[in-house]
Amino acid sequence: MTGIYALTVGASIAAAHRLREYDGNCERLHGHNWRIDVTVESETLDDRGIAIDFREIKLLLSEILSQYDHMYLNEVSPFDTMNPSSENFARHIFKEMEKRVPPPVKVSKVAVWESEGARAEYFLRS
């Protein structure tokens, strides 16, 4: 049985959105103080005993989130055409992180919190 190392970093942004074709208050423009948690996994460690430096994960996440901080998500790609739901936001961040995280480390989960008590997660099933 092989063990897996999992590392999680979090970041926060403030952004507004409105859900298209939603029957309720969220159809109107509103904002959130979003929290985004990214978890990566690795079966191996480097010579220092590190899977990947936390700073590197934070930097990669910051690069992605900088284009959304203090923005109206409905006007920023890909949410200018895709509904900016928490679910879609989580999947988008997952896919963008996948492009950036160096092997053998892999992105395993992204959680997007739109409030303290509400989050959407995206991960791949094994």
PDB file of C-alpha atoms in Angstrom:
ATOM      1  CA  MET A   1       0.000   0.000   0.000  1.00  0.00           C
ATOM      2  CA  THR A   2       1.399   3.381  -1.035  1.00  0.00           C
ATOM      3  CA  GLY A   3       0.954   6.494   1.059  1.00  0.00           C
ATOM      4  CA  ILE A   4      -0.023   9.849  -0.400  1.00  0.00           C
ATOM      5  CA  TYR A   5       1.105  13.261   0.788  1.00  0.00           C
ATOM      6  CA  ALA A   6      -1.596  15.928   0.570  1.00  0.00           C
ATOM      7  CA  LEU A   7      -0.925  19.653   0.906  1.00  0.00           C
ATOM      8  CA  THR A   8      -3.615  22.330   1.014  1.00  0.00           C
ATOM      9  CA  VAL A   9      -3.277  26.078   0.612  1.00  0.00           C
ATOM     10  CA  GLY A  10      -5.970  28.709   0.781  1.00  0.00           C
ATOM     11  CA  ALA A  11      -6.478  32.211  -0.535  1.00  0.00           C
ATOM     12  CA  SER A  12      -9.269  34.764  -0.497  1.00  0.00           C
ATOM     13  CA  ILE A  13     -10.636  37.229  -3.004  1.00  0.00           C
ATOM     14  CA  ALA A  14     -13.584  39.587  -3.163  1.00  0.00           C
ATOM     15  CA  ALA A  15     -15.669  39.408  -6.327  1.00  0.00           C
ATOM     16  CA  ALA A  16     -19.208  39.944  -7.532  1.00  0.00           C
ATOM     17  CA  HIS A  17     -21.352  37.797  -9.790  1.00  0.00           C
ATOM     18  CA  ARG A  18     -24.897  37.029 -10.767  1.00  0.00           C
ATOM     19  CA  LEU A  19     -26.203  33.619 -11.709  1.00  0.00           C
ATOM     20  CA  ARG A  20     -27.806  33.484 -15.121  1.00  0.00           C
ATOM     21  CA  GLU A  21     -31.194  31.793 -15.468  1.00  0.00           C
ATOM     22  CA  TYR A  22     -31.478  31.362 -11.702  1.00  0.00           C
ATOM     23  CA  ASP A  23     -34.873  31.792 -10.065  1.00  0.00           C
ATOM     24  CA  GLY A  24     -34.053  33.621  -6.860  1.00  0.00           C
ATOM     25  CA  ASN A  25     -31.974  36.316  -5.218  1.00  0.00           C
ATOM     26  CA  CYS A  26     -28.694  35.061  -6.688  1.00  0.00           C
ATOM     27  CA  GLU A  27     -29.895  36.107 -10.136  1.00  0.00           C
ATOM     28  CA  ARG A  28     -29.283  39.689  -9.013  1.00  0.00           C
ATOM     29  CA  LEU A  29     -25.819  41.180  -8.764  1.00  0.00           C
ATOM     30  CA  HIS A  30     -24.177  40.365  -5.420  1.00  0.00           C
ATOM     31  CA  GLY A  31     -20.717  39.826  -4.016  1.00  0.00           C
ATOM     32  CA  HIS A  32     -18.809  37.351  -1.892  1.00  0.00           C
ATOM     33  CA  ASN A  33     -15.598  37.214   0.026  1.00  0.00           C
ATOM     34  CA  TRP A  34     -14.599  33.977  -1.662  1.00  0.00           C
ATOM     35  CA  ARG A  35     -12.185  31.514  -0.063  1.00  0.00           C
ATOM     36  CA  ILE A  36     -10.444  29.069  -2.352  1.00  0.00           C
ATOM     37  CA  ASP A  37      -8.664  25.967  -1.023  1.00  0.00           C
ATOM     38  CA  VAL A  38      -6.455  23.934  -3.340  1.00  0.00           C
ATOM     39  CA  THR A  39      -5.231  20.464  -2.381  1.00  0.00           C
ATOM     40  CA  VAL A  40      -2.386  18.771  -4.231  1.00  0.00           C
ATOM     41  CA  GLU A  41      -1.037  15.251  -3.785  1.00  0.00           C
ATOM     42  CA  SER A  42       2.220  13.434  -4.339  1.00  0.00           C
ATOM     43  CA  GLU A  43       3.409   9.898  -3.731  1.00  0.00           C
ATOM     44  CA  THR A  44       7.014  11.071  -3.473  1.00  0.00           C
ATOM     45  CA  LEU A  45       9.141  13.658  -1.721  1.00  0.00           C
ATOM     46  CA  ASP A  46      12.271  15.355  -2.992  1.00  0.00           C
ATOM     47  CA  ASP A  47      15.688  15.091  -1.348  1.00  0.00           C
ATOM     48  CA  ARG A  48      14.622  17.733   1.185  1.00  0.00           C
ATOM     49  CA  GLY A  49      11.585  15.706   2.222  1.00  0.00           C
ATOM     50  CA  ILE A  50       9.181  18.072   0.445  1.00  0.00           C
ATOM     51  CA  ALA A  51       6.507  17.211  -2.130  1.00  0.00           C
ATOM     52  CA  ILE A  52       6.227  20.826  -3.321  1.00  0.00           C
ATOM     53  CA  ASP A  53       6.905  24.073  -1.508  1.00  0.00           C
ATOM     54  CA  PHE A  54       3.762  25.662  -0.073  1.00  0.00           C
ATOM     55  CA  ARG A  55       5.017  28.989  -1.461  1.00  0.00           C
ATOM     56  CA  GLU A  56       4.975  27.575  -4.982  1.00  0.00           C
ATOM     57  CA  ILE A  57       1.366  26.393  -4.660  1.00  0.00           C
ATOM     58  CA  LYS A  58       0.345  29.774  -3.207  1.00  0.00           C
ATOM     59  CA  LEU A  59       2.091  31.618  -6.044  1.00  0.00           C
ATOM     60  CA  LEU A  60       0.382  29.503  -8.709  1.00  0.00           C
ATOM     61  CA  LEU A  61      -3.017  30.019  -7.077  1.00  0.00           C
ATOM     62  CA  SER A  62      -2.374  33.747  -6.701  1.00  0.00           C
ATOM     63  CA  GLU A  63      -1.574  34.024 -10.429  1.00  0.00           C
ATOM     64  CA  ILE A  64      -4.947  32.506 -11.268  1.00  0.00           C
ATOM     65  CA  LEU A  65      -6.998  34.414  -8.717  1.00  0.00           C
ATOM     66  CA  SER A  66      -5.459  37.819  -9.467  1.00  0.00           C
ATOM     67  CA  GLN A  67      -7.586  38.116 -12.609  1.00  0.00           C
ATOM     68  CA  TYR A  68     -10.791  37.680 -10.557  1.00  0.00           C
ATOM     69  CA  ASP A  69     -10.091  39.685  -7.386  1.00  0.00           C
ATOM     70  CA  HIS A  70     -12.367  42.738  -7.084  1.00  0.00           C
ATOM     71  CA  MET A  71     -13.959  41.949 -10.441  1.00  0.00           C
ATOM     72  CA  TYR A  72     -17.457  41.296 -11.733  1.00  0.00           C
ATOM     73  CA  LEU A  73     -17.019  37.628 -12.687  1.00  0.00           C
ATOM     74  CA  ASN A  74     -19.719  37.728 -15.379  1.00  0.00           C
ATOM     75  CA  GLU A  75     -17.467  40.063 -17.389  1.00  0.00           C
ATOM     76  CA  VAL A  76     -14.249  38.026 -17.068  1.00  0.00           C
ATOM     77  CA  SER A  77     -13.375  34.990 -19.202  1.00  0.00           C
ATOM     78  CA  PRO A  78     -14.516  32.227 -19.054  1.00  0.00           C
ATOM     79  CA  PHE A  79     -17.460  33.465 -16.977  1.00  0.00           C
ATOM     80  CA  ASP A  80     -18.504  35.971 -19.621  1.00  0.00           C
ATOM     81  CA  THR A  81     -20.021  32.929 -21.358  1.00  0.00           C
ATOM     82  CA  MET A  82     -20.091  30.305 -18.558  1.00  0.00           C
ATOM     83  CA  ASN A  83     -22.378  30.744 -15.563  1.00  0.00           C
ATOM     84  CA  PRO A  84     -20.159  31.934 -12.664  1.00  0.00           C
ATOM     85  CA  SER A  85     -21.501  29.434 -10.135  1.00  0.00           C
ATOM     86  CA  SER A  86     -19.294  28.236  -7.304  1.00  0.00           C
ATOM     87  CA  GLU A  87     -19.236  24.820  -8.992  1.00  0.00           C
ATOM     88  CA  ASN A  88     -17.956  26.250 -12.283  1.00  0.00           C
ATOM     89  CA  PHE A  89     -15.486  28.485 -10.441  1.00  0.00           C
ATOM     90  CA  ALA A  90     -14.080  25.446  -8.578  1.00  0.00           C
ATOM     91  CA  ARG A  91     -13.721  23.412 -11.798  1.00  0.00           C
ATOM     92  CA  HIS A  92     -12.080  26.318 -13.622  1.00  0.00           C
ATOM     93  CA  ILE A  93      -9.511  26.873 -10.871  1.00  0.00           C
ATOM     94  CA  PHE A  94      -8.836  23.112 -10.759  1.00  0.00           C
ATOM     95  CA  LYS A  95      -8.155  23.013 -14.514  1.00  0.00           C
ATOM     96  CA  GLU A  96      -5.929  26.100 -14.379  1.00  0.00           C
ATOM     97  CA  MET A  97      -3.943  24.701 -11.448  1.00  0.00           C
ATOM     98  CA  GLU A  98      -3.558  21.381 -13.299  1.00  0.00           C
ATOM     99  CA  LYS A  99      -1.743  23.253 -16.088  1.00  0.00           C
ATOM    100  CA  ARG A 100       0.700  24.815 -13.644  1.00  0.00           C
ATOM    101  CA  VAL A 101       1.526  22.274 -10.925  1.00  0.00           C
ATOM    102  CA  PRO A 102       4.741  20.421 -11.841  1.00  0.00           C
ATOM    103  CA  PRO A 103       4.776  16.605 -11.875  1.00  0.00           C
ATOM    104  CA  PRO A 104       4.846  14.333  -9.997  1.00  0.00           C
ATOM    105  CA  VAL A 105       2.532  16.544  -7.912  1.00  0.00           C
ATOM    106  CA  LYS A 106      -1.124  16.511  -8.991  1.00  0.00           C
ATOM    107  CA  VAL A 107      -4.093  18.681  -8.116  1.00  0.00           C
ATOM    108  CA  SER A 108      -6.596  16.556  -6.208  1.00  0.00           C
ATOM    109  CA  LYS A 109      -9.312  19.002  -5.105  1.00  0.00           C
ATOM    110  CA  VAL A 110     -10.424  22.616  -5.230  1.00  0.00           C
ATOM    111  CA  ALA A 111     -12.995  23.973  -2.785  1.00  0.00           C
ATOM    112  CA  VAL A 112     -14.631  27.341  -3.388  1.00  0.00           C
ATOM    113  CA  TRP A 113     -16.353  28.911  -0.402  1.00  0.00           C
ATOM    114  CA  GLU A 114     -18.820  31.683  -1.124  1.00  0.00           C
ATOM    115  CA  SER A 115     -19.624  32.019   2.574  1.00  0.00           C
ATOM    116  CA  GLU A 116     -18.497  30.465   5.842  1.00  0.00           C
ATOM    117  CA  GLY A 117     -21.173  27.796   5.561  1.00  0.00           C
ATOM    118  CA  ALA A 118     -21.384  27.141   1.805  1.00  0.00           C
ATOM    119  CA  ARG A 119     -18.774  25.626  -0.498  1.00  0.00           C
ATOM    120  CA  ALA A 120     -18.529  23.777  -3.791  1.00  0.00           C
ATOM    121  CA  GLU A 121     -15.765  21.251  -4.442  1.00  0.00           C
ATOM    122  CA  TYR A 122     -14.356  19.861  -7.655  1.00  0.00           C
ATOM    123  CA  PHE A 123     -12.174  16.753  -7.801  1.00  0.00           C
ATOM    124  CA  LEU A 124     -11.574  13.834 -10.132  1.00  0.00           C
ATOM    125  CA  ARG A 125     -12.952  10.420  -9.271  1.00  0.00           C
ATOM    126  CA  SER A 126     -10.459   7.605  -9.295  1.00  0.00           C
TER     127      SER A 126
END
